[in-house]
Amino acid sequence: MNEIVPMDNEQHPTDISGDLHVKFLHVFTQHRNQIYSYIFSLLPHRDDAEDVFQRTSLILWKKFPEYDESSSFFSWACGVAFYEVKNFIRVAQRKRLQFREDVIEQLADERAGIPQLKLDQRASTLQECIKKLKDKDRELINQVYREQTPVKELADAAGAAIQTLYNRLNQIRRQLTHCIERTLSYTGEGK
């Protein structure tokens, strides 16, 4: 088996000192879910988002010695993730729906403009809106997003067409979006 030989200027995770490694694990663990959510907001398919998240995580680990601790780790990580998403789209071989690069840039710009407090408020409001859904819709959302059950598997189990479930998920997402916007505009926390 051929051994991969790194270029002289390429840093590897094992090159990171113990203290730096602990610092990385600490800040990465704090922001792991937010970084994944950011990537998932830019890629329409969970598998693709997971692939990009894994690559992004590795790059963050390799480049952590370059990270400026006086700046936001989350912002830095999103910058790395953004370029990984663009790279993924550029080299994707699959014939699936992918956002165009300009759409990705627009989504990233919009997301970058939302302070963390507002994101936290929206997440809290989302949970309240999910509680207001019909039991059947709430269960579908939980299965797809929390339990990460593939939509095809759910469609097969229900004896329904997969497109029917995707259509229902889109309707539920629109309902949730409207609920969040109404709630936040009512409380004065919106946009």
PDB file of C-alpha atoms in Angstrom:
ATOM      1  CA  MET A   1       0.000   0.000   0.000  1.00  0.00           C
ATOM      2  CA  ASN A   2       1.330   3.426  -0.885  1.00  0.00           C
ATOM      3  CA  GLU A   3       1.937   5.767   1.995  1.00  0.00           C
ATOM      4  CA  ILE A   4       0.718   9.325   1.644  1.00  0.00           C
ATOM      5  CA  VAL A   5       3.661  11.629   2.136  1.00  0.00           C
ATOM      6  CA  PRO A   6       2.741  15.170   3.193  1.00  0.00           C
ATOM      7  CA  MET A   7       4.257  18.181   1.536  1.00  0.00           C
ATOM      8  CA  ASP A   8       6.727  20.025   3.755  1.00  0.00           C
ATOM      9  CA  ASN A   9       4.408  22.965   4.338  1.00  0.00           C
ATOM     10  CA  GLU A  10       1.331  20.835   5.088  1.00  0.00           C
ATOM     11  CA  GLN A  11       0.403  20.704   8.764  1.00  0.00           C
ATOM     12  CA  HIS A  12      -1.325  17.654  10.184  1.00  0.00           C
ATOM     13  CA  PRO A  13      -3.509  17.265  13.262  1.00  0.00           C
ATOM     14  CA  THR A  14      -0.776  15.298  15.017  1.00  0.00           C
ATOM     15  CA  ASP A  15       1.477  18.370  14.715  1.00  0.00           C
ATOM     16  CA  ILE A  16      -0.771  20.312  17.096  1.00  0.00           C
ATOM     17  CA  SER A  17       0.640  20.520  20.635  1.00  0.00           C
ATOM     18  CA  GLY A  18      -1.335  19.046  23.533  1.00  0.00           C
ATOM     19  CA  ASP A  19      -2.579  22.393  24.896  1.00  0.00           C
ATOM     20  CA  LEU A  20      -3.611  23.577  21.462  1.00  0.00           C
ATOM     21  CA  HIS A  21      -5.346  20.262  20.852  1.00  0.00           C
ATOM     22  CA  VAL A  22      -7.349  20.652  24.081  1.00  0.00           C
ATOM     23  CA  LYS A  23      -8.268  24.250  23.160  1.00  0.00           C
ATOM     24  CA  PHE A  24      -9.426  23.108  19.735  1.00  0.00           C
ATOM     25  CA  LEU A  25     -11.570  20.331  21.174  1.00  0.00           C
ATOM     26  CA  HIS A  26     -13.102  22.771  23.647  1.00  0.00           C
ATOM     27  CA  VAL A  27     -14.126  25.450  21.132  1.00  0.00           C
ATOM     28  CA  PHE A  28     -15.038  22.960  18.411  1.00  0.00           C
ATOM     29  CA  THR A  29     -17.315  21.033  20.774  1.00  0.00           C
ATOM     30  CA  GLN A  30     -19.026  24.293  21.751  1.00  0.00           C
ATOM     31  CA  HIS A  31     -19.777  25.197  18.124  1.00  0.00           C
ATOM     32  CA  ARG A  32     -20.068  21.781  16.464  1.00  0.00           C
ATOM     33  CA  ASN A  33     -23.866  21.827  16.046  1.00  0.00           C
ATOM     34  CA  GLN A  34     -23.897  25.439  14.864  1.00  0.00           C
ATOM     35  CA  ILE A  35     -21.232  24.710  12.244  1.00  0.00           C
ATOM     36  CA  TYR A  36     -23.177  21.685  11.022  1.00  0.00           C
ATOM     37  CA  SER A  37     -26.392  23.732  10.892  1.00  0.00           C
ATOM     38  CA  TYR A  38     -24.611  26.415   8.884  1.00  0.00           C
ATOM     39  CA  ILE A  39     -23.380  23.843   6.353  1.00  0.00           C
ATOM     40  CA  PHE A  40     -26.785  22.145   6.207  1.00  0.00           C
ATOM     41  CA  SER A  41     -28.402  25.537   5.517  1.00  0.00           C
ATOM     42  CA  LEU A  42     -26.207  25.806   2.395  1.00  0.00           C
ATOM     43  CA  LEU A  43     -26.581  22.249   1.064  1.00  0.00           C
ATOM     44  CA  PRO A  44     -29.992  20.702   0.388  1.00  0.00           C
ATOM     45  CA  HIS A  45     -28.971  17.087   1.122  1.00  0.00           C
ATOM     46  CA  ARG A  46     -28.053  15.805   4.578  1.00  0.00           C
ATOM     47  CA  ASP A  47     -25.450  13.325   3.252  1.00  0.00           C
ATOM     48  CA  ASP A  48     -23.667  16.106   1.380  1.00  0.00           C
ATOM     49  CA  ALA A  49     -23.769  18.350   4.450  1.00  0.00           C
ATOM     50  CA  GLU A  50     -22.291  15.554   6.567  1.00  0.00           C
ATOM     51  CA  ASP A  51     -19.475  14.996   4.057  1.00  0.00           C
ATOM     52  CA  VAL A  52     -18.655  18.702   3.961  1.00  0.00           C
ATOM     53  CA  PHE A  53     -18.905  18.917   7.758  1.00  0.00           C
ATOM     54  CA  GLN A  54     -16.356  16.109   8.121  1.00  0.00           C
ATOM     55  CA  ARG A  55     -13.964  17.786   5.691  1.00  0.00           C
ATOM     56  CA  THR A  56     -14.485  21.154   7.344  1.00  0.00           C
ATOM     57  CA  SER A  57     -13.811  19.655  10.786  1.00  0.00           C
ATOM     58  CA  LEU A  58     -10.541  18.166   9.596  1.00  0.00           C
ATOM     59  CA  ILE A  59      -9.448  21.439   7.987  1.00  0.00           C
ATOM     60  CA  LEU A  60     -10.343  23.375  11.146  1.00  0.00           C
ATOM     61  CA  TRP A  61      -8.213  20.954  13.132  1.00  0.00           C
ATOM     62  CA  LYS A  62      -5.292  21.256  10.735  1.00  0.00           C
ATOM     63  CA  LYS A  63      -5.507  25.048  10.542  1.00  0.00           C
ATOM     64  CA  PHE A  64      -6.281  25.678  14.210  1.00  0.00           C
ATOM     65  CA  PRO A  65      -2.726  26.932  14.902  1.00  0.00           C
ATOM     66  CA  GLU A  66      -3.532  29.771  12.448  1.00  0.00           C
ATOM     67  CA  TYR A  67      -6.779  30.722  14.256  1.00  0.00           C
ATOM     68  CA  ASP A  68      -6.704  34.140  15.950  1.00  0.00           C
ATOM     69  CA  GLU A  69      -8.171  33.573  19.428  1.00  0.00           C
ATOM     70  CA  SER A  70      -9.256  37.213  19.649  1.00  0.00           C
ATOM     71  CA  SER A  71     -11.821  36.588  16.895  1.00  0.00           C
ATOM     72  CA  SER A  72     -14.962  34.456  16.844  1.00  0.00           C
ATOM     73  CA  PHE A  73     -14.241  30.759  16.336  1.00  0.00           C
ATOM     74  CA  PHE A  74     -17.722  30.272  14.872  1.00  0.00           C
ATOM     75  CA  SER A  75     -17.191  33.012  12.274  1.00  0.00           C
ATOM     76  CA  TRP A  76     -13.791  31.605  11.368  1.00  0.00           C
ATOM     77  CA  ALA A  77     -15.228  28.085  11.099  1.00  0.00           C
ATOM     78  CA  CYS A  78     -18.097  29.330   8.906  1.00  0.00           C
ATOM     79  CA  GLY A  79     -15.571  30.954   6.584  1.00  0.00           C
ATOM     80  CA  VAL A  80     -13.763  27.635   6.205  1.00  0.00           C
ATOM     81  CA  ALA A  81     -17.086  25.801   5.790  1.00  0.00           C
ATOM     82  CA  PHE A  82     -18.245  28.267   3.147  1.00  0.00           C
ATOM     83  CA  TYR A  83     -15.242  27.515   0.940  1.00  0.00           C
ATOM     84  CA  GLU A  84     -15.657  23.786   1.511  1.00  0.00           C
ATOM     85  CA  VAL A  85     -19.312  24.030   0.416  1.00  0.00           C
ATOM     86  CA  LYS A  86     -18.289  25.942  -2.710  1.00  0.00           C
ATOM     87  CA  ASN A  87     -15.593  23.376  -3.444  1.00  0.00           C
ATOM     88  CA  PHE A  88     -18.026  20.504  -2.903  1.00  0.00           C
ATOM     89  CA  ILE A  89     -20.527  22.004  -5.335  1.00  0.00           C
ATOM     90  CA  ARG A  90     -17.819  22.620  -7.902  1.00  0.00           C
ATOM     91  CA  VAL A  91     -16.632  18.995  -7.886  1.00  0.00           C
ATOM     92  CA  ALA A  92     -19.941  17.224  -7.200  1.00  0.00           C
ATOM     93  CA  GLN A  93     -20.467  14.439  -9.706  1.00  0.00           C
ATOM     94  CA  ARG A  94     -24.016  13.603  -8.719  1.00  0.00           C
ATOM     95  CA  LYS A  95     -26.985  14.699 -10.757  1.00  0.00           C
ATOM     96  CA  ARG A  96     -28.901  15.991  -7.770  1.00  0.00           C
ATOM     97  CA  LEU A  97     -30.290  19.394  -6.955  1.00  0.00           C
ATOM     98  CA  GLN A  98     -27.480  21.681  -5.841  1.00  0.00           C
ATOM     99  CA  PHE A  99     -27.696  25.367  -5.069  1.00  0.00           C
ATOM    100  CA  ARG A 100     -25.743  27.501  -7.511  1.00  0.00           C
ATOM    101  CA  GLU A 101     -22.625  29.170  -6.127  1.00  0.00           C
ATOM    102  CA  ASP A 102     -24.238  32.626  -6.225  1.00  0.00           C
ATOM    103  CA  VAL A 103     -27.173  31.316  -4.159  1.00  0.00           C
ATOM    104  CA  ILE A 104     -24.720  29.805  -1.652  1.00  0.00           C
ATOM    105  CA  GLU A 105     -22.949  33.163  -1.381  1.00  0.00           C
ATOM    106  CA  GLN A 106     -26.256  34.955  -0.819  1.00  0.00           C
ATOM    107  CA  LEU A 107     -27.321  32.453   1.867  1.00  0.00           C
ATOM    108  CA  ALA A 108     -23.930  32.737   3.546  1.00  0.00           C
ATOM    109  CA  ASP A 109     -24.098  36.554   3.493  1.00  0.00           C
ATOM    110  CA  GLU A 110     -27.584  36.508   4.982  1.00  0.00           C
ATOM    111  CA  ARG A 111     -26.580  33.983   7.632  1.00  0.00           C
ATOM    112  CA  ALA A 112     -23.417  35.917   8.518  1.00  0.00           C
ATOM    113  CA  GLY A 113     -25.521  39.038   9.102  1.00  0.00           C
ATOM    114  CA  ILE A 114     -27.643  37.388  11.789  1.00  0.00           C
ATOM    115  CA  PRO A 115     -26.175  37.840  15.272  1.00  0.00           C
ATOM    116  CA  GLN A 116     -25.952  34.692  17.422  1.00  0.00           C
ATOM    117  CA  LEU A 117     -28.548  36.051  19.849  1.00  0.00           C
ATOM    118  CA  LYS A 118     -31.108  36.310  17.058  1.00  0.00           C
ATOM    119  CA  LEU A 119     -30.253  32.791  15.893  1.00  0.00           C
ATOM    120  CA  ASP A 120     -30.784  31.527  19.434  1.00  0.00           C
ATOM    121  CA  GLN A 121     -34.109  33.406  19.628  1.00  0.00           C
ATOM    122  CA  ARG A 122     -35.202  31.891  16.299  1.00  0.00           C
ATOM    123  CA  ALA A 123     -34.212  28.406  17.488  1.00  0.00           C
ATOM    124  CA  SER A 124     -36.229  28.864  20.678  1.00  0.00           C
ATOM    125  CA  THR A 125     -39.201  30.178  18.702  1.00  0.00           C
ATOM    126  CA  LEU A 126     -38.893  27.240  16.289  1.00  0.00           C
ATOM    127  CA  GLN A 127     -39.263  24.826  19.215  1.00  0.00           C
ATOM    128  CA  GLU A 128     -42.418  26.638  20.326  1.00  0.00           C
ATOM    129  CA  CYS A 129     -43.818  26.552  16.784  1.00  0.00           C
ATOM    130  CA  ILE A 130     -43.076  22.827  16.475  1.00  0.00           C
ATOM    131  CA  LYS A 131     -45.131  22.254  19.638  1.00  0.00           C
ATOM    132  CA  LYS A 132     -48.095  23.932  17.891  1.00  0.00           C
ATOM    133  CA  LEU A 133     -48.024  21.508  14.932  1.00  0.00           C
ATOM    134  CA  LYS A 134     -50.522  18.690  14.577  1.00  0.00           C
ATOM    135  CA  ASP A 135     -49.236  15.503  16.224  1.00  0.00           C
ATOM    136  CA  LYS A 136     -48.766  13.787  12.864  1.00  0.00           C
ATOM    137  CA  ASP A 137     -46.748  16.708  11.443  1.00  0.00           C
ATOM    138  CA  ARG A 138     -44.670  17.066  14.609  1.00  0.00           C
ATOM    139  CA  GLU A 139     -43.859  13.341  14.476  1.00  0.00           C
ATOM    140  CA  LEU A 140     -42.790  13.624  10.817  1.00  0.00           C
ATOM    141  CA  ILE A 141     -40.503  16.565  11.631  1.00  0.00           C
ATOM    142  CA  ASN A 142     -39.000  14.672  14.577  1.00  0.00           C
ATOM    143  CA  GLN A 143     -38.389  11.551  12.507  1.00  0.00           C
ATOM    144  CA  VAL A 144     -36.744  13.414   9.639  1.00  0.00           C
ATOM    145  CA  TYR A 145     -34.716  16.046  11.518  1.00  0.00           C
ATOM    146  CA  ARG A 146     -34.073  14.708  15.017  1.00  0.00           C
ATOM    147  CA  GLU A 147     -33.946  10.966  14.379  1.00  0.00           C
ATOM    148  CA  GLN A 148     -32.593  11.519  10.844  1.00  0.00           C
ATOM    149  CA  THR A 149     -34.777   8.779   9.392  1.00  0.00           C
ATOM    150  CA  PRO A 150     -34.492   8.818   5.583  1.00  0.00           C
ATOM    151  CA  VAL A 151     -37.634  10.158   3.894  1.00  0.00           C
ATOM    152  CA  LYS A 152     -37.664   7.151   1.555  1.00  0.00           C
ATOM    153  CA  GLU A 153     -37.823   4.822   4.559  1.00  0.00           C
ATOM    154  CA  LEU A 154     -40.744   6.786   6.033  1.00  0.00           C
ATOM    155  CA  ALA A 155     -42.554   6.813   2.684  1.00  0.00           C
ATOM    156  CA  ASP A 156     -42.105   3.057   2.295  1.00  0.00           C
ATOM    157  CA  ALA A 157     -43.377   2.433   5.842  1.00  0.00           C
ATOM    158  CA  ALA A 158     -46.434   4.628   5.223  1.00  0.00           C
ATOM    159  CA  GLY A 159     -47.082   3.201   1.762  1.00  0.00           C
ATOM    160  CA  ALA A 160     -46.842   6.703   0.339  1.00  0.00           C
ATOM    161  CA  ALA A 161     -44.936   8.171  -2.575  1.00  0.00           C
ATOM    162  CA  ILE A 162     -41.658   9.776  -1.510  1.00  0.00           C
ATOM    163  CA  GLN A 163     -42.630  12.998  -3.311  1.00  0.00           C
ATOM    164  CA  THR A 164     -45.805  13.161  -1.208  1.00  0.00           C
ATOM    165  CA  LEU A 165     -43.697  13.210   1.951  1.00  0.00           C
ATOM    166  CA  TYR A 166     -41.315  15.812   0.516  1.00  0.00           C
ATOM    167  CA  ASN A 167     -44.318  17.981  -0.392  1.00  0.00           C
ATOM    168  CA  ARG A 168     -45.692  17.593   3.139  1.00  0.00           C
ATOM    169  CA  LEU A 169     -42.306  18.499   4.640  1.00  0.00           C
ATOM    170  CA  ASN A 170     -42.195  21.627   2.472  1.00  0.00           C
ATOM    171  CA  GLN A 171     -45.676  22.612   3.682  1.00  0.00           C
ATOM    172  CA  ILE A 172     -44.658  22.061   7.298  1.00  0.00           C
ATOM    173  CA  ARG A 173     -41.451  24.082   6.825  1.00  0.00           C
ATOM    174  CA  ARG A 174     -43.498  26.945   5.355  1.00  0.00           C
ATOM    175  CA  GLN A 175     -45.889  26.737   8.324  1.00  0.00           C
ATOM    176  CA  LEU A 176     -42.959  26.853  10.732  1.00  0.00           C
ATOM    177  CA  THR A 177     -41.351  29.769   8.894  1.00  0.00           C
ATOM    178  CA  HIS A 178     -44.601  31.763   9.043  1.00  0.00           C
ATOM    179  CA  CYS A 179     -45.065  30.886  12.721  1.00  0.00           C
ATOM    180  CA  ILE A 180     -41.516  32.014  13.549  1.00  0.00           C
ATOM    181  CA  GLU A 181     -41.878  35.258  11.597  1.00  0.00           C
ATOM    182  CA  ARG A 182     -45.267  36.029  13.174  1.00  0.00           C
ATOM    183  CA  THR A 183     -44.010  35.283  16.674  1.00  0.00           C
ATOM    184  CA  LEU A 184     -40.801  37.277  16.308  1.00  0.00           C
ATOM    185  CA  SER A 185     -42.533  40.255  14.700  1.00  0.00           C
ATOM    186  CA  TYR A 186     -45.156  40.156  17.480  1.00  0.00           C
ATOM    187  CA  THR A 187     -42.455  40.191  20.170  1.00  0.00           C
ATOM    188  CA  GLY A 188     -40.382  42.769  18.294  1.00  0.00           C
ATOM    189  CA  GLU A 189     -37.449  40.353  17.890  1.00  0.00           C
ATOM    190  CA  GLY A 190     -37.866  39.726  14.166  1.00  0.00           C
ATOM    191  CA  LYS A 191     -35.345  40.436  11.416  1.00  0.00           C
TER     192      LYS A 191
END
